[in-house]
mmCIF file of C-alpha atoms in Angstrom:
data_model
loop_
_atom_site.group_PDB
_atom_site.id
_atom_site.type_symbol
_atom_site.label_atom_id
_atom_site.label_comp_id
_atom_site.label_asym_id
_atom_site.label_seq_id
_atom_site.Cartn_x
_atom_site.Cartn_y
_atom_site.Cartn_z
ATOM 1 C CA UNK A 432 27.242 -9.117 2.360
ATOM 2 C CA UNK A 433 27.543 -7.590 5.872
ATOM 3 C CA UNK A 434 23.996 -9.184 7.580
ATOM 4 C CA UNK A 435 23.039 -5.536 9.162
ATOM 5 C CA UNK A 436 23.846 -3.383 6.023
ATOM 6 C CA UNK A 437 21.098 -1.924 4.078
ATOM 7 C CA UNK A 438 21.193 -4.869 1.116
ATOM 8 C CA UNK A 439 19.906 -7.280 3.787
ATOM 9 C CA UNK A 440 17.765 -5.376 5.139
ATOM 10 C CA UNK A 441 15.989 -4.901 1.882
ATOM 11 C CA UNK A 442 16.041 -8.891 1.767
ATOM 12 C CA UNK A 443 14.344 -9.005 5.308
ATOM 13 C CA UNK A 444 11.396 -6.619 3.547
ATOM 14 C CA UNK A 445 11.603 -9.018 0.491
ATOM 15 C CA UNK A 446 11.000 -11.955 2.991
ATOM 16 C CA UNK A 447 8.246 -10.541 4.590
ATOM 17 C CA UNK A 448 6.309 -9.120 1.522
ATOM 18 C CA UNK A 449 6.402 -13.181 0.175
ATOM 19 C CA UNK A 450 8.170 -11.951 -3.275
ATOM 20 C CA UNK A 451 11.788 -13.678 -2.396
ATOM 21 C CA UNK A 452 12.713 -16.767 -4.538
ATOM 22 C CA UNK A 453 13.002 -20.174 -2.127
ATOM 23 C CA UNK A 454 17.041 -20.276 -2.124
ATOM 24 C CA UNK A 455 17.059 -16.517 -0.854
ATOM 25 C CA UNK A 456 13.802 -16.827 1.743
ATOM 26 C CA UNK A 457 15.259 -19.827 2.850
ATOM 27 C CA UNK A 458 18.742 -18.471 3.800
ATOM 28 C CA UNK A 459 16.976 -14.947 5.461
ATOM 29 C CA UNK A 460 14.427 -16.940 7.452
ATOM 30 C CA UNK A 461 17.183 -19.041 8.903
ATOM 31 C CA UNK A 462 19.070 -15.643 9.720
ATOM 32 C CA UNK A 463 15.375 -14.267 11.181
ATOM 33 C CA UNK A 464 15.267 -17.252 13.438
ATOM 34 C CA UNK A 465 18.746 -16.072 14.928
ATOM 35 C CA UNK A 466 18.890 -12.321 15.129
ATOM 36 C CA UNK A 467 16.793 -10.668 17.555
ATOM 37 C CA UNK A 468 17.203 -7.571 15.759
ATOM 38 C CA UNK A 469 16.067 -8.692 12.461
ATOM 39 C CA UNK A 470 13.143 -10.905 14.086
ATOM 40 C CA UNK A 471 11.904 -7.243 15.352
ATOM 41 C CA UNK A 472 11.957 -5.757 11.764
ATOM 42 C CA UNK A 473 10.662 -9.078 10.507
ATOM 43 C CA UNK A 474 7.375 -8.577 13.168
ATOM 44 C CA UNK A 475 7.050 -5.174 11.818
ATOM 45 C CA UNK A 476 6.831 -6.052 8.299
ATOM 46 C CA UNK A 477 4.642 -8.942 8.461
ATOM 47 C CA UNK A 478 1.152 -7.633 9.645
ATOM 48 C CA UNK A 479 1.136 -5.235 6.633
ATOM 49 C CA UNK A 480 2.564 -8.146 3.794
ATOM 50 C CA UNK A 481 -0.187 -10.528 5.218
ATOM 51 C CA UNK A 482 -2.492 -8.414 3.380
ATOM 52 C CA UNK A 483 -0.986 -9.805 0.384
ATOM 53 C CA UNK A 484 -1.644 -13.523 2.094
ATOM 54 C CA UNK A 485 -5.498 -13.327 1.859
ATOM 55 C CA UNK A 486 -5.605 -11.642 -1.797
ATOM 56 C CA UNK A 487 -3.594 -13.423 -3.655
ATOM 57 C CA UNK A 488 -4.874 -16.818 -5.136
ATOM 58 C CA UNK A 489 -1.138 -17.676 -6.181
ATOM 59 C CA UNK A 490 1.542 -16.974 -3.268
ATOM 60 C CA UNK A 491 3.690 -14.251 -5.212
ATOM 61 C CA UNK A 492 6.568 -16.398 -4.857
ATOM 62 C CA UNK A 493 5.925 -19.479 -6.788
ATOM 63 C CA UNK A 494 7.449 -18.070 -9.883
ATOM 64 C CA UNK A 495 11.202 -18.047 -9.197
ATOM 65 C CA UNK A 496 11.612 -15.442 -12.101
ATOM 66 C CA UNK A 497 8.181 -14.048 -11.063
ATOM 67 C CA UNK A 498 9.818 -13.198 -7.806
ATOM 68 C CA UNK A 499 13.332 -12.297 -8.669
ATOM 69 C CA UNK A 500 11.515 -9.382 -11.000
ATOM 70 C CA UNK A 501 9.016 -8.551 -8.261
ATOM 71 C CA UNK A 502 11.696 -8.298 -6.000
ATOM 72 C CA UNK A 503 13.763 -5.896 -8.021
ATOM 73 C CA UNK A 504 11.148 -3.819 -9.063
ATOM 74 C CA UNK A 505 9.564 -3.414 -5.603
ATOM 75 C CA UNK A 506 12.682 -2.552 -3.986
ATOM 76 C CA UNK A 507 13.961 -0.379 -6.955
ATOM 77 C CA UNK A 508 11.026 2.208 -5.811
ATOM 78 C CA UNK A 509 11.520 1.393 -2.459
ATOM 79 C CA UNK A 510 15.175 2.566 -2.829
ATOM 80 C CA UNK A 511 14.933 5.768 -5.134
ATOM 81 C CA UNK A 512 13.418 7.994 -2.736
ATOM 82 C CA UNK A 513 16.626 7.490 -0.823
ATOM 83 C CA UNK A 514 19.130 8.307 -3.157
ATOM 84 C CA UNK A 515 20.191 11.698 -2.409
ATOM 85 C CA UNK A 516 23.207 12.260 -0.473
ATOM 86 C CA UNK A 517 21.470 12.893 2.844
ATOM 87 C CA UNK A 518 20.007 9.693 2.962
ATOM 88 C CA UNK A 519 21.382 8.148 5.760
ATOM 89 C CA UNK A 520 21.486 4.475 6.914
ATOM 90 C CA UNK A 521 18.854 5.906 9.745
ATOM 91 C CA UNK A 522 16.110 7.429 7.513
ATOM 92 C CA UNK A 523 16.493 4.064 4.905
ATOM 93 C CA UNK A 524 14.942 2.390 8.410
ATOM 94 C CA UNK A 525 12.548 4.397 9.398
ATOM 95 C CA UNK A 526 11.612 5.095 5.586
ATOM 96 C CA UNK A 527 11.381 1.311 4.634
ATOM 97 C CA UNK A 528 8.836 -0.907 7.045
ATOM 98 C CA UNK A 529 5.654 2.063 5.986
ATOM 99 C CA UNK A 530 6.782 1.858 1.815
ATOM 100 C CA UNK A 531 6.473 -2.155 2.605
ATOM 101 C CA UNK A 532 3.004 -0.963 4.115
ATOM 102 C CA UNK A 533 1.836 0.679 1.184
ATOM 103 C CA UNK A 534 3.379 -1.869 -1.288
ATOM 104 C CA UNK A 535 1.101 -4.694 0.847
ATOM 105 C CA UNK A 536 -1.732 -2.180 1.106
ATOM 106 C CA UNK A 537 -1.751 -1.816 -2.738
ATOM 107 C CA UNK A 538 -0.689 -4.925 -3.982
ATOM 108 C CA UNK A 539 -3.119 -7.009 -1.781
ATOM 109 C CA UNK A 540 -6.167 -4.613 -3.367
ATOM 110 C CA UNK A 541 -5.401 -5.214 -6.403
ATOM 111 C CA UNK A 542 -5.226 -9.051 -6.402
ATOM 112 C CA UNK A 543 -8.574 -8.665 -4.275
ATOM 113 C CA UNK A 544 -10.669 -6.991 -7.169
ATOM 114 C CA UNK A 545 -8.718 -9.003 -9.754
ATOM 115 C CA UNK A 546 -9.596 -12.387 -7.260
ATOM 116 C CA UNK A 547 -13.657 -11.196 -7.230
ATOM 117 C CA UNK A 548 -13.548 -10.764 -10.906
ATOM 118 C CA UNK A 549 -12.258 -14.241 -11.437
ATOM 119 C CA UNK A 550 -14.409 -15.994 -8.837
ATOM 120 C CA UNK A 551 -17.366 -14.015 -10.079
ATOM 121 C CA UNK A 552 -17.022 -14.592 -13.873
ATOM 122 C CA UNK A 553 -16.428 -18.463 -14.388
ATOM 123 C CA UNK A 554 -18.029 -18.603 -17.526
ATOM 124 C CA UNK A 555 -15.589 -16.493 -19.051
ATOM 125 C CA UNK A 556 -12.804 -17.995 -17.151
ATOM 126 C CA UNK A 557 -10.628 -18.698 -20.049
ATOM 127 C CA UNK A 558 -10.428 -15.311 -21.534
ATOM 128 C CA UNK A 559 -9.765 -13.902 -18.030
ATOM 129 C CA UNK A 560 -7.057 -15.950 -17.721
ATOM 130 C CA UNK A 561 -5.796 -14.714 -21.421
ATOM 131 C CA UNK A 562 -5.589 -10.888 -19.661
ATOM 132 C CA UNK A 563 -4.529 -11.474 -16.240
ATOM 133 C CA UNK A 564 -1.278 -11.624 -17.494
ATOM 134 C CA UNK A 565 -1.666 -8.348 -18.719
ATOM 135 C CA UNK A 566 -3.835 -6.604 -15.880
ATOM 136 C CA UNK A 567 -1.088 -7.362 -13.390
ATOM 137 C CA UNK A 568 1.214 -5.910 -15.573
ATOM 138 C CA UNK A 569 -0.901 -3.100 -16.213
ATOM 139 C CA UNK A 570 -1.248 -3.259 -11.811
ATOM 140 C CA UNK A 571 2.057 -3.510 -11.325
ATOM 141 C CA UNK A 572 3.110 -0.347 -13.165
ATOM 142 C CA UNK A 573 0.657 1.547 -11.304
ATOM 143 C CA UNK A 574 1.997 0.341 -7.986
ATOM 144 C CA UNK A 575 5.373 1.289 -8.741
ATOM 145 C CA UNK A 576 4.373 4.491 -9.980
ATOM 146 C CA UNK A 577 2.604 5.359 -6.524
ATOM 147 C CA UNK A 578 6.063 4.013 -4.519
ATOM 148 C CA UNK A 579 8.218 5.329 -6.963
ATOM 149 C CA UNK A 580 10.265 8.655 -6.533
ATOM 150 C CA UNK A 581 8.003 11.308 -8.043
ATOM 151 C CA UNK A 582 5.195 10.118 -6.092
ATOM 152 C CA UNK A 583 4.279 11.935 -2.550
ATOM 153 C CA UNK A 584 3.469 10.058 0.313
ATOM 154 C CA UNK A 585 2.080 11.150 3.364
ATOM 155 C CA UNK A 586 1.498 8.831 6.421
ATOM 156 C CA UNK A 587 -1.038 8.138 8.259
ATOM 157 C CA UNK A 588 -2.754 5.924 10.987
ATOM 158 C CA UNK A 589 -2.781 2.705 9.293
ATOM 159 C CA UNK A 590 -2.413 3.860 5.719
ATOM 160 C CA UNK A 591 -0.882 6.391 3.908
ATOM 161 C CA UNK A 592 -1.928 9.360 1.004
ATOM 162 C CA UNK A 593 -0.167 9.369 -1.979
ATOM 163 C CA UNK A 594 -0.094 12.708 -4.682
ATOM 164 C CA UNK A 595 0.752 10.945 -8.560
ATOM 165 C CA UNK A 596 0.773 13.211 -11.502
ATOM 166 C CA UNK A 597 -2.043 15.096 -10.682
ATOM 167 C CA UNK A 598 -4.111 12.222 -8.462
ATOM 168 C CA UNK A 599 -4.459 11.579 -5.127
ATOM 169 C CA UNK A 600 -4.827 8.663 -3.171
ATOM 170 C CA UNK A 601 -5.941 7.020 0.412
ATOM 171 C CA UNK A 602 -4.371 4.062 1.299
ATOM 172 C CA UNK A 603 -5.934 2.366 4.402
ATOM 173 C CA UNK A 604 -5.781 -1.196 6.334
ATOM 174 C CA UNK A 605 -6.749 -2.200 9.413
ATOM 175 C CA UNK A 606 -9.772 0.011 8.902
ATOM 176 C CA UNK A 607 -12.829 -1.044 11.163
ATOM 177 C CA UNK A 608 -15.818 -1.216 9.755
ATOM 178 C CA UNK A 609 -18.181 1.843 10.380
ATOM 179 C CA UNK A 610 -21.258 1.444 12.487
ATOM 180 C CA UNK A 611 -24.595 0.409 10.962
ATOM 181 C CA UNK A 612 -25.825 3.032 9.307
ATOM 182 C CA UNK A 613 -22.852 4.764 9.005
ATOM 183 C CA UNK A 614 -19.660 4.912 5.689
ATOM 184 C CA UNK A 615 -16.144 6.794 5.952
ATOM 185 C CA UNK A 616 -16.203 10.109 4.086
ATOM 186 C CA UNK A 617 -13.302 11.493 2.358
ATOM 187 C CA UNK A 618 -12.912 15.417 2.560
ATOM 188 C CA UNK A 619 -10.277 17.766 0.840
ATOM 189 C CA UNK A 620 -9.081 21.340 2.009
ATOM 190 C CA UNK A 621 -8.507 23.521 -1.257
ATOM 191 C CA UNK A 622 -5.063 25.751 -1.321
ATOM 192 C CA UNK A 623 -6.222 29.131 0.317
ATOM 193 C CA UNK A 624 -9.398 27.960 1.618
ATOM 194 C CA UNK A 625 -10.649 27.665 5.454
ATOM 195 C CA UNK A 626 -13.517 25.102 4.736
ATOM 196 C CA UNK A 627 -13.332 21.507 3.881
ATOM 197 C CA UNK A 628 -15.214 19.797 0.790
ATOM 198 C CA UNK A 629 -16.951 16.746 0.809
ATOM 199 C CA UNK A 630 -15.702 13.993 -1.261
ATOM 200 C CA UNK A 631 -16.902 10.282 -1.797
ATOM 201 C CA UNK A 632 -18.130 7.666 0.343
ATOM 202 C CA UNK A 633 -16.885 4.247 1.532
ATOM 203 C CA UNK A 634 -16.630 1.250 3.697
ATOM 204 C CA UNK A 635 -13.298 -0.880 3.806
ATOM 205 C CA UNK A 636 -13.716 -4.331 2.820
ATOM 206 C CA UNK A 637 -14.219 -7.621 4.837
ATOM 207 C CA UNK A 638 -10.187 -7.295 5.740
ATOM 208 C CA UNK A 639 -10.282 -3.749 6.750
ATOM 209 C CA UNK A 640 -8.666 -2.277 3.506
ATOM 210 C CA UNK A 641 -10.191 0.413 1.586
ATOM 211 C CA UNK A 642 -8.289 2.322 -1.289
ATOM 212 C CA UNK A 643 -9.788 5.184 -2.509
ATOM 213 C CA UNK A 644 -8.982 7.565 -5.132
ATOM 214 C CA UNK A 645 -9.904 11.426 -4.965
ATOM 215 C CA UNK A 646 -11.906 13.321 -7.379
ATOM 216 C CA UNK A 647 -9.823 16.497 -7.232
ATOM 217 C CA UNK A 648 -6.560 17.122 -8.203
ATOM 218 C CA UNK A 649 -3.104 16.448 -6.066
ATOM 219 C CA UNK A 650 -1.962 20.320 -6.866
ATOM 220 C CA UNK A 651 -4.758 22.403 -5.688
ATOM 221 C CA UNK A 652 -5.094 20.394 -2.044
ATOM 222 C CA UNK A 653 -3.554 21.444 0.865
ATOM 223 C CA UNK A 654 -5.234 18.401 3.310
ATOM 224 C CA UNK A 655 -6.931 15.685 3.622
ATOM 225 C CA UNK A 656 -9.058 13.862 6.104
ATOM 226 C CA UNK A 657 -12.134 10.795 6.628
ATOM 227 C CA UNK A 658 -14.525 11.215 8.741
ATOM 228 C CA UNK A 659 -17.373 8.468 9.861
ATOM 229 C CA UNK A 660 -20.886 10.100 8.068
ATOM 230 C CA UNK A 661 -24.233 8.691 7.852
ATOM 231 C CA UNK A 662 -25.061 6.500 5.001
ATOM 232 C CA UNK A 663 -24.936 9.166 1.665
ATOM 233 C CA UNK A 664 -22.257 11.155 3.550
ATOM 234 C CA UNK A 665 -23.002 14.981 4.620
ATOM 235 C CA UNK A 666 -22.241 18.280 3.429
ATOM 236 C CA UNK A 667 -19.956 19.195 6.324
ATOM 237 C CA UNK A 668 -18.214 16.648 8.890
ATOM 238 C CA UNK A 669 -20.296 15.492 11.293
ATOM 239 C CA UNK A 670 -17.859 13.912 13.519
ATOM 240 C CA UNK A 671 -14.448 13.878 14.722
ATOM 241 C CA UNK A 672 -12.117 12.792 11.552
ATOM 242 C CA UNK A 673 -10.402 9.739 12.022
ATOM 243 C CA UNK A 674 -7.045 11.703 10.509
ATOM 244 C CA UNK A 675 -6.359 14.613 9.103
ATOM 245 C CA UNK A 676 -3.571 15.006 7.061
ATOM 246 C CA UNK A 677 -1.993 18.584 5.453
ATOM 247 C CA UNK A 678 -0.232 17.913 2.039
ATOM 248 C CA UNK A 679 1.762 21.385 2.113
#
């Protein structure tokens, strides 16, 4: 395998998402160490995979099987955006360090609310751990679904919004929290229409990540933004939006 081609850099992803078995991290960290280049894509990854860090109770690598399948299921949706013939080695680059992003982004929410469930229900600890199995099964799908080719994505500051069969989606990290009094305020702009409407309310959690699903659906949207509201949100933004983002 040529170090620089496109198969390695998928392994230099792997690496810094944690979901390479030992032999394989061992033998990319040794080539990170040496490779300037590859330490620079390496330093972009890794601030959006250390999401993953602080979720996960289990590092996603323990399981060499685990993370052989994790591997080739993350970078199978990774990939299939890219395989049309115009998909050159350029766009693969730009393309690949904000899907890692959302992978992290999603991944490391999901093991959060799975973590608080766990920590939060000991009495029923043993039946949990009968499902978890199956919950980060169920997870997993989902993520790939939202990576996956017939998802849309959209980036943005820190985060990304993702259309799904009909859904839509704000990804977010690195999110400060709003001041007191204050929440973040989603808000849609429907096909044809000059006004934005108000949608739900939130605050990221204690590591800045916040992932919030829309109640309207992907097809009749033409753009999204957030905007910082006072607590209970408002009828019509009240302050600058911290993005906006058109879908069409």
């Amino acid at each position: 395998m040529n170090l620089h081609d496109d198969a390695f850099l998928d392994e230099i992803a792997c690496l810094a998402l944690g979901v390479l078995p030992e032999a394989e991290a061992q033998t990319a960290a040794l080539h990170v160490g040496s490779c300037e280049s590859c330490r620079a894509l390496y330093a972009e990854l890794r601030p959006a995979a250390d999401l993953i860090g602080y979720a996960a109770q289990e590092p996603l690598g323990s399981d060499e099987v685990g993370a052989a399948r994790r591997k080739r299921r993350i970078m199978a949706s990774v990939r299939a955006p890219l395989h049309a013939p115009q998909a050159a080695a350029a766009r693969r680059r730009a393309y690949l360090p904000w899907a890692a992003t959302a992978a992290a982004i999603l991944i490391a929410a999901g093991f959060g609310i799975q973590n608080a469930n766990l920590r939060n229900d000991y009495d029923r600890a043993a039946r949990v751990a009968q499902q978890s199995s199956a919950q980060r099964t169920d997870f997993e799908r989902n993520v790939l679904g939202l990576l996956g080719p017939h998802a849309k994505r959209y980036a943005i500051h820190n985060g990304v919004v993702i259309a799904h069969d009909g859904r839509l989606y704000v990804a977010l990290h690195q999110l400060p929290p709003p001041p007191d009094g204050k929440v973040y305020q989603t808000w849609t702009l429907a096909n044809g229409k000059k006004t934005m409407t108000p949608g739900g309310t939130f605050v990221p959690n204690r590591d800045g990540i916040a992932f919030i699903e829309l109640a309207v659906s992907a097809y009749d949207v033409a753009a999204v933004a957030v905007s910082v509201e006072p607590a209970g949100g408002s009828r019509a933004p009240t302050s600058k939006p911290t993005f906006v983002r058109k879908l069409t």
